[in-house]
Short mmCIF file of C-alpha atoms in Angstrom, two decimals:
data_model
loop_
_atom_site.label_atom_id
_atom_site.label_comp_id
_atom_site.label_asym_id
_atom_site.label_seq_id
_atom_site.Cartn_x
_atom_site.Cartn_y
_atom_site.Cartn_z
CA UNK A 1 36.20 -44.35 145.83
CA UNK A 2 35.69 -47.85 144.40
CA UNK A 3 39.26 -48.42 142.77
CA UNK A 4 40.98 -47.13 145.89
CA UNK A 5 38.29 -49.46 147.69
CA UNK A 6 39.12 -52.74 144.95
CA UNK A 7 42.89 -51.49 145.18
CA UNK A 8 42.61 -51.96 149.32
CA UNK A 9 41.13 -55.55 148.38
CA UNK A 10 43.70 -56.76 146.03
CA UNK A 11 46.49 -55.50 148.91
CA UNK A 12 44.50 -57.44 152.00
CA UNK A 13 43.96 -60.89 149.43
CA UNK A 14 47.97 -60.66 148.74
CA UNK A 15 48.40 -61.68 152.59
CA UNK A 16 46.25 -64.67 151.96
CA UNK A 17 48.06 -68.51 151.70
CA UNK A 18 45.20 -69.89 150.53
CA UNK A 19 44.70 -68.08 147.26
CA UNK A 20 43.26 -71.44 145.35
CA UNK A 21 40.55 -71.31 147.71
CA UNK A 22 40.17 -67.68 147.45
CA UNK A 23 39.89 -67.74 143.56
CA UNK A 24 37.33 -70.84 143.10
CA UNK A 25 34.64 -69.20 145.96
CA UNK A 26 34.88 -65.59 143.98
CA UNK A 27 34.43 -67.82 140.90
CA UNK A 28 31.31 -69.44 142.64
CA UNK A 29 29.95 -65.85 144.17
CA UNK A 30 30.83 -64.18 141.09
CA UNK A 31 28.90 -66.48 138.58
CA UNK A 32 25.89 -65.92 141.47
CA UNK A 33 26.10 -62.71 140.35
CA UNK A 34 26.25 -62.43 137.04
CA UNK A 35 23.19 -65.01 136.27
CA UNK A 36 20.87 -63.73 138.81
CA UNK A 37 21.47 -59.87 137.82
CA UNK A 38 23.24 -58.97 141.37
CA UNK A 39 26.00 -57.70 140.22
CA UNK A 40 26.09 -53.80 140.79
CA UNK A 41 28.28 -53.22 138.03
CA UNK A 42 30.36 -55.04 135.35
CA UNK A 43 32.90 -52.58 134.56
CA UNK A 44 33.35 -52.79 138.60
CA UNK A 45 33.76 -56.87 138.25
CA UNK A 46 36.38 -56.23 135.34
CA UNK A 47 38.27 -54.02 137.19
CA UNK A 48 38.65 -56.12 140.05
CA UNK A 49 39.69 -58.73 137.91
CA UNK A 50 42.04 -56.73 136.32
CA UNK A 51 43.83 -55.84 139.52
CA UNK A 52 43.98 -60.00 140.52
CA UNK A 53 45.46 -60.31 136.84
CA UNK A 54 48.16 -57.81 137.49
CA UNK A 55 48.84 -59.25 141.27
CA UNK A 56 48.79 -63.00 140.36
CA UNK A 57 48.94 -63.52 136.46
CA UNK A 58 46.91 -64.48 133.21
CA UNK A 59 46.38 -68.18 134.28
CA UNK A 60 44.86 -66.86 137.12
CA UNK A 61 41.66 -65.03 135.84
CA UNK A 62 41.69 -66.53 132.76
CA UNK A 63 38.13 -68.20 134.25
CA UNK A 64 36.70 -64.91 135.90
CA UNK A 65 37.40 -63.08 132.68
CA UNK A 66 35.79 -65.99 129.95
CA UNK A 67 32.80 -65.76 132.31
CA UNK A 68 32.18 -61.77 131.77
CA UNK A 69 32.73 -62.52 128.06
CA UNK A 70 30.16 -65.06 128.20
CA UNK A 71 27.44 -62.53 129.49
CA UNK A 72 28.38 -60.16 126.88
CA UNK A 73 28.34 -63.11 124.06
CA UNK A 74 24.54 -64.24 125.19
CA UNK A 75 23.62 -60.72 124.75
CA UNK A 76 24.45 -60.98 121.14
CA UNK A 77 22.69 -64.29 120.88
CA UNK A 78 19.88 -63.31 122.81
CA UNK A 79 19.43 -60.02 120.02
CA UNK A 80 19.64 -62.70 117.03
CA UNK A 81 16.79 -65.16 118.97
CA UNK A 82 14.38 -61.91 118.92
CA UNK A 83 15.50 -61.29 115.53
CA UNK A 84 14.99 -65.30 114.36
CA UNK A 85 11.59 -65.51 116.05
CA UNK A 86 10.32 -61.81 114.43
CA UNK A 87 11.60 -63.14 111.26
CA UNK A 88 9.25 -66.81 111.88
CA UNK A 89 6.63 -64.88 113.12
CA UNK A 90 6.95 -66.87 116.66
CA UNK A 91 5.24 -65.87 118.96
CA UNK A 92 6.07 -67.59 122.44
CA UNK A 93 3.52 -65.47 124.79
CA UNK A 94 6.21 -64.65 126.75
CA UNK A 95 9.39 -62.86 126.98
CA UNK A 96 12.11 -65.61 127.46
CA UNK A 97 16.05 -64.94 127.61
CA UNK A 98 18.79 -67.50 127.55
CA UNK A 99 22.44 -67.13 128.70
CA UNK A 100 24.63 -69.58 126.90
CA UNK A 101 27.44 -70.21 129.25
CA UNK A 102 30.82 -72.39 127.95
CA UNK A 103 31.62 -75.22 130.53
CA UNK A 104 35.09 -74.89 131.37
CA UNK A 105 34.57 -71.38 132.40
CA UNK A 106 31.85 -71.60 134.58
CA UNK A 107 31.58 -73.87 137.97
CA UNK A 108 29.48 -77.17 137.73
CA UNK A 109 26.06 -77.29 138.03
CA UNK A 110 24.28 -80.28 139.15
CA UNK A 111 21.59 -81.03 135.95
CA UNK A 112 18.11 -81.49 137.36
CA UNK A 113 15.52 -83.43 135.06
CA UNK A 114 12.63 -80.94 136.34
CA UNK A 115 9.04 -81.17 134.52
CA UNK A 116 8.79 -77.81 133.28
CA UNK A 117 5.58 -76.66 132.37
CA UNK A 118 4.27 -76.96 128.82
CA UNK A 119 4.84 -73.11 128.33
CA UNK A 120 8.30 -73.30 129.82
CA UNK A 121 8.84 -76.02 127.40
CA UNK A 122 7.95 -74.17 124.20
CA UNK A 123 10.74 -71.91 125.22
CA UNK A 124 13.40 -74.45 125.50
CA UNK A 125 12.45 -76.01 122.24
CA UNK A 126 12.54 -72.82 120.43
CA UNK A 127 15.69 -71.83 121.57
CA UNK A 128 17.26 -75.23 120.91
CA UNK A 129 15.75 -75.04 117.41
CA UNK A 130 17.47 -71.51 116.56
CA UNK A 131 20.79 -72.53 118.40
CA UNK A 132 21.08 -75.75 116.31
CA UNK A 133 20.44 -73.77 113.42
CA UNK A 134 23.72 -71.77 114.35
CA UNK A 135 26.25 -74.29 115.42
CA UNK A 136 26.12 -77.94 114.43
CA UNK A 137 29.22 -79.18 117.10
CA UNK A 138 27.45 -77.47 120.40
CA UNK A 139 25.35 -79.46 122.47
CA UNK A 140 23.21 -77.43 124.77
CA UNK A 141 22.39 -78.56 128.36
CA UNK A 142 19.78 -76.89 130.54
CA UNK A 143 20.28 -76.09 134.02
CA UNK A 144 17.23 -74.84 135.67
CA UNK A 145 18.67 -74.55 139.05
CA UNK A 146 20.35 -71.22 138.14
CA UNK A 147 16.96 -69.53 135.95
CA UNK A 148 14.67 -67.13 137.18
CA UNK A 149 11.21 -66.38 136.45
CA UNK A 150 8.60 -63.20 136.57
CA UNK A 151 5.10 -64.83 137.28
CA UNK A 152 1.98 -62.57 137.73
CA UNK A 153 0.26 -63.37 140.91
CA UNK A 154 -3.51 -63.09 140.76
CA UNK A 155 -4.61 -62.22 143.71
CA UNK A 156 -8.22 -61.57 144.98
CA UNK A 157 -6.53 -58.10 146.42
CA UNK A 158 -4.60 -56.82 142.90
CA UNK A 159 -1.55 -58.72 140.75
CA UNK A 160 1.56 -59.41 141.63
CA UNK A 161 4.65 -59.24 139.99
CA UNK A 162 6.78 -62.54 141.75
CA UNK A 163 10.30 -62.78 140.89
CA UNK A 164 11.44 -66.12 141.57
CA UNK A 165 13.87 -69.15 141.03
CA UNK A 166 12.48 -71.45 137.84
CA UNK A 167 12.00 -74.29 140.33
CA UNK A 168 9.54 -71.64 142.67
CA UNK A 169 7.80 -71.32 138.98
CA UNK A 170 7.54 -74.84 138.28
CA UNK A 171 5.77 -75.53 141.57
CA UNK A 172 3.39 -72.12 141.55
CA UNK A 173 2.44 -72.92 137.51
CA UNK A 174 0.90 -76.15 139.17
CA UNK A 175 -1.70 -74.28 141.01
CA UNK A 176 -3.20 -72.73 137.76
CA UNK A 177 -5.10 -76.47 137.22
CA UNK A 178 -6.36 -77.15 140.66
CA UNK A 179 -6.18 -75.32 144.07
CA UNK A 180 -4.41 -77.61 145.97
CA UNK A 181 -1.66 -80.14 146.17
CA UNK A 182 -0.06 -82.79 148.74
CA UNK A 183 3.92 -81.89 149.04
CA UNK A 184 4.54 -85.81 147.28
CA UNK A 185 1.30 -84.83 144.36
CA UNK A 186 3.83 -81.60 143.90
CA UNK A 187 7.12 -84.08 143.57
CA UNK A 188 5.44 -86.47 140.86
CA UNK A 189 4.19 -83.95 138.89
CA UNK A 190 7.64 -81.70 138.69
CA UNK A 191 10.02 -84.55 139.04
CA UNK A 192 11.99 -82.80 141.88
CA UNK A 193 13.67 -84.57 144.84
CA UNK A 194 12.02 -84.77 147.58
CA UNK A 195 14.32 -82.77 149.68
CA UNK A 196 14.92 -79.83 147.07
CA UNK A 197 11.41 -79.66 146.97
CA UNK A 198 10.95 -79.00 150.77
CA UNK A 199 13.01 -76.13 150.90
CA UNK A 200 11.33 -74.68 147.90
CA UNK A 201 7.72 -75.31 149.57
CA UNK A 202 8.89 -73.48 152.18
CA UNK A 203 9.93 -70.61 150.31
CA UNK A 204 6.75 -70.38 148.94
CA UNK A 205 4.67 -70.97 152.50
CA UNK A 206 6.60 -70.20 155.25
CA UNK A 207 8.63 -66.84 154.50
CA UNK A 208 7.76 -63.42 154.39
CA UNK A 209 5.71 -64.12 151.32
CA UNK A 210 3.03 -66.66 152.02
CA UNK A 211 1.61 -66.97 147.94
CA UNK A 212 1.02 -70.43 149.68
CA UNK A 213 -1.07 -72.07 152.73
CA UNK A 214 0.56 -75.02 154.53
CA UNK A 215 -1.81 -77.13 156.47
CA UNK A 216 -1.12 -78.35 158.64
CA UNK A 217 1.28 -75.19 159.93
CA UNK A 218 4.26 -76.67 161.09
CA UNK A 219 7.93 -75.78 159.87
CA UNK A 220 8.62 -79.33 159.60
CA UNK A 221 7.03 -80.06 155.78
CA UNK A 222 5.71 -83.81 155.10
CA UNK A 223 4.93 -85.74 152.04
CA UNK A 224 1.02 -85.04 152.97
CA UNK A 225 1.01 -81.50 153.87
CA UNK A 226 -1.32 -80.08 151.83
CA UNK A 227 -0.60 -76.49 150.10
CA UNK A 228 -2.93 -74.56 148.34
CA UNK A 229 -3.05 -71.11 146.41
CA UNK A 230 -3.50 -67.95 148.70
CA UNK A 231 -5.87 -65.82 146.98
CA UNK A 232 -5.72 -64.08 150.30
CA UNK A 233 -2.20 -62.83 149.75
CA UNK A 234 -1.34 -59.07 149.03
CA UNK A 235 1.54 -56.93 149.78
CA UNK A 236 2.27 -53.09 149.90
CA UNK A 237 4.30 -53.71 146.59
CA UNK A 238 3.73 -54.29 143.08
CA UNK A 239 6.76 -56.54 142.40
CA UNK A 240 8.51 -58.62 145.05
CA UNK A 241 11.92 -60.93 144.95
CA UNK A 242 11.27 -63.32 146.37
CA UNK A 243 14.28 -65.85 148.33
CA UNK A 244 15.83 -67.46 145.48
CA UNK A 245 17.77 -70.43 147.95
CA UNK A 246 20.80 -70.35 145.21
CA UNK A 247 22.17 -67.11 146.52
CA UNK A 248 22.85 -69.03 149.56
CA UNK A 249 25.92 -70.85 150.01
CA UNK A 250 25.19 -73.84 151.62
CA UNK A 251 27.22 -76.69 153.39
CA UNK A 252 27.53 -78.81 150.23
CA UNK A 253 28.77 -75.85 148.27
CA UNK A 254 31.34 -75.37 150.94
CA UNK A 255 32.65 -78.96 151.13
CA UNK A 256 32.10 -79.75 147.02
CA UNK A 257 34.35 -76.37 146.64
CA UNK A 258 36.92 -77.59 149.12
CA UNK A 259 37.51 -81.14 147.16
CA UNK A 260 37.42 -79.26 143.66
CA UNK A 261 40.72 -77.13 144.87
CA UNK A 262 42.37 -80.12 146.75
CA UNK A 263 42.11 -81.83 143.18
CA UNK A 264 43.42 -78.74 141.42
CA UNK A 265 46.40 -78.70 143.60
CA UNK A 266 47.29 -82.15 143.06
CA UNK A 267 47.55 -81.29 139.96
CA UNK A 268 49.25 -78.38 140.53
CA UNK A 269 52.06 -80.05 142.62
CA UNK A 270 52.41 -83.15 140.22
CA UNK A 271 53.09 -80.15 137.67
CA UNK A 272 55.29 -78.17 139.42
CA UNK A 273 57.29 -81.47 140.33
CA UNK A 274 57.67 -82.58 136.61
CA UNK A 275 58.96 -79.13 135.99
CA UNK A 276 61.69 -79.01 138.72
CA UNK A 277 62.85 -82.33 137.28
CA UNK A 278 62.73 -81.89 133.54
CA UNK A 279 65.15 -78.77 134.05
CA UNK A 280 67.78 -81.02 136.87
CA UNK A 281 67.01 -84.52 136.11
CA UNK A 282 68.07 -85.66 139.07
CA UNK A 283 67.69 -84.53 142.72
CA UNK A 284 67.78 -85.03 146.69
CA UNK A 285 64.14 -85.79 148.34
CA UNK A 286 64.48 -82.35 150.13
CA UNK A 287 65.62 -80.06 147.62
CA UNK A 288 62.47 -80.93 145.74
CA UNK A 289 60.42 -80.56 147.83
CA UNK A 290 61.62 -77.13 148.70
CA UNK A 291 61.76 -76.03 144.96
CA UNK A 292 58.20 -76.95 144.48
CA UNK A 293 57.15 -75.26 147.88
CA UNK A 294 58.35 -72.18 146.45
CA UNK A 295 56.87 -72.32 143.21
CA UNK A 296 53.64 -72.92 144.41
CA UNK A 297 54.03 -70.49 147.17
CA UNK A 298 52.23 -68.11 144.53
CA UNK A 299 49.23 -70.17 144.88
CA UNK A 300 48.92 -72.08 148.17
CA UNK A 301 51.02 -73.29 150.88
CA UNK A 302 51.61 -76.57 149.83
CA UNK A 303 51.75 -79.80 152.62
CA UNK A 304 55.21 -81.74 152.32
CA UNK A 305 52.78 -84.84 152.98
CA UNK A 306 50.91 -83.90 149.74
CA UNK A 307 54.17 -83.29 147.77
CA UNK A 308 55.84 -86.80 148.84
CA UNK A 309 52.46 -88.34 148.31
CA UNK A 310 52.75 -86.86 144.62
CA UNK A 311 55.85 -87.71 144.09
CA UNK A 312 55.24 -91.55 144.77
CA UNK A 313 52.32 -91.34 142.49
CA UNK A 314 54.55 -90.16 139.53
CA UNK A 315 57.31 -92.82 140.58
CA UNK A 316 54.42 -95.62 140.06
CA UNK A 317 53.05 -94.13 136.86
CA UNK A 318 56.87 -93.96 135.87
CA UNK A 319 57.99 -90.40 135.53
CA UNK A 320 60.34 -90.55 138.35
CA UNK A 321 62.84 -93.30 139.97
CA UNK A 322 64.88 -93.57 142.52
CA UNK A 323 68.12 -93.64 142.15
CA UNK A 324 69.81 -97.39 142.79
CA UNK A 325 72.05 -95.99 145.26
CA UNK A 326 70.82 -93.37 147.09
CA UNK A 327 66.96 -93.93 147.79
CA UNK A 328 66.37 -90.19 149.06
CA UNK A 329 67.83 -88.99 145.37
CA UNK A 330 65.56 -88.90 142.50
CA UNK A 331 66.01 -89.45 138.65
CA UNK A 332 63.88 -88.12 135.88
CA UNK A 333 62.07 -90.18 133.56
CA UNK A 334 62.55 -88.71 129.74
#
């Protein structure tokens, strides 16, 4: 039922023009997926992928399919850390797992400088000890925006399990020194900006989970609300998810997408261009731009404006000319 369901998918996304913009949001959703454990099942994600290999070629998944081999290569590494720390006799007091991802697979990440707390820290240095130890030529860099965290809540009622975002943990680990905090004491001491922080407060406060008081209790949060611990707190459950924000995509995700495939396709079309001329050297402003339309036709439905636009751009960085007597007729550059 789900290949003839993934079959039906692959048919309706042949129809699309746009499949650039189809490919980098999957990308996007499907990384979502893989970090934060959504994903129902990886042989279903392969298969999938398979089928958009088949419709549209290699270069086309060749991102979707490093990532899956990424999850299964941290699995491996993940074994050896337990392995390295049994064999050190670490113990970190905690169970701690690390996906190593390789950049050009994976979307970008914006790289937080977050305060983690001291036993979030022991875990990062470990791990960067026994990965150094392995490869001398990789430099590791942490993004925390993407981690999650189990933290037991102790409540007056029973413990709770709380399954939340590494940034949720950095601001509840707080609350183990004092009982309360003003929303800017809660900034300085994780190192968060401001307006991240707000929509993590309110996570924490205003949801369906209140594991924090907000006085006073307005939705709006300001830099002197004051939040405290809820010892008050229970829930039918033993373990609860709570909302991790980075499942959502939001506006800037949206937009930042957008410009990330408008790049690509420059690229794409400067490509595509350089090809068409390297194989006739020389060639009417029309018939170009009709060859390239239809080799990127594949792809995306290209804008004339965009391919003339290119094609000045490789005239001034001297790839094309025009031809002295015929300005509408252009010459290849060897």
């Amino acid at each position: 039922e789900i290949d003839s369901n993934l079959d039906k998918i692959v048919m309706l996304f042949s129809y699309l023009s746009d499949k650039d913009m189809f490919a980098e949001f999957y990308r996007k959703q499907l990384a979502k997926r893989l970090l934060l454990n959504r994903s129902a099942s990886d042989d279903d994600e392969r298969s999938l992928i398979t089928k958009l290999k088949y419709r549209c070629g290699a270069q086309f998944t060749s991102k979707l399919e490093g990532m899956l081999t990424d999850m299964n290569v941290s699995k491996d590494t993940q074994n050896n850390f337990s392995q390295w720390m049994r064999n050190n006799e670490i113990n970190l007091g905690m169970d701690c797992s690390v996906t190593v991802l390789t950049t050009g697979f994976w979307p970008t990440y914006k790289v937080d400088e977050v305060a983690l707390p001291n036993e979030l820290v022991k875990c990062v240095d470990k791990f960067t000890q026994f990965y150094e130890s392995r490869t001398s030529h990789r430099k590791l860099k942490w993004i925390h925006t993407l981690g999650t965290c189990v933290v037991v809540g102790r409540f007056d009622a029973k413990p709770i399990d709380l399954v939340i975002s590494t940034y949720q943990a950095c601001i509840l680990m707080l609350f183990n020194q004092q009982q309360e905090y003003t929303a800017a004491d809660v900034a300085s001491a994780t190192k968060l900006p401001m307006e991240e922080l707000k929509k993590y407060l309110q996570t924490l406060a205003l949801s369906k989970y209140q594991v924090l008081t907000k006085t006073p209790k307005s939705k709006e949060t300001a830099d002197t609300d004051v939040f405290a611990f809820n010892n008050k707190f229970t829930d039918r459950q033993r373990k609860i998810k709570m909302s991790l924000l980075v499942t959502k995509v939001s506006q800037d995700e949206k937009l930042s997408t957008k410009q990330t495939v408008d790049e690509d396709r420059k690229h794409a079309v400067e490509a595509s261009i350089v090809r068409v001329m390297k194989a006739r050297k020389t060639m009417p402003h029309q018939q170009l731009v009709m060859e390239v339309s239809q080799q990127l036709m594949k792809l995306f439905k290209p804008d004339p404006k965009v391919i003339k636009n290119r094609i000045e751009s490789l005239i001034s960085r001297e790839y094309l000319e025009r031809d002295k007597d015929n300005n509408g007729v252009y010459k290849y550059l060897a």
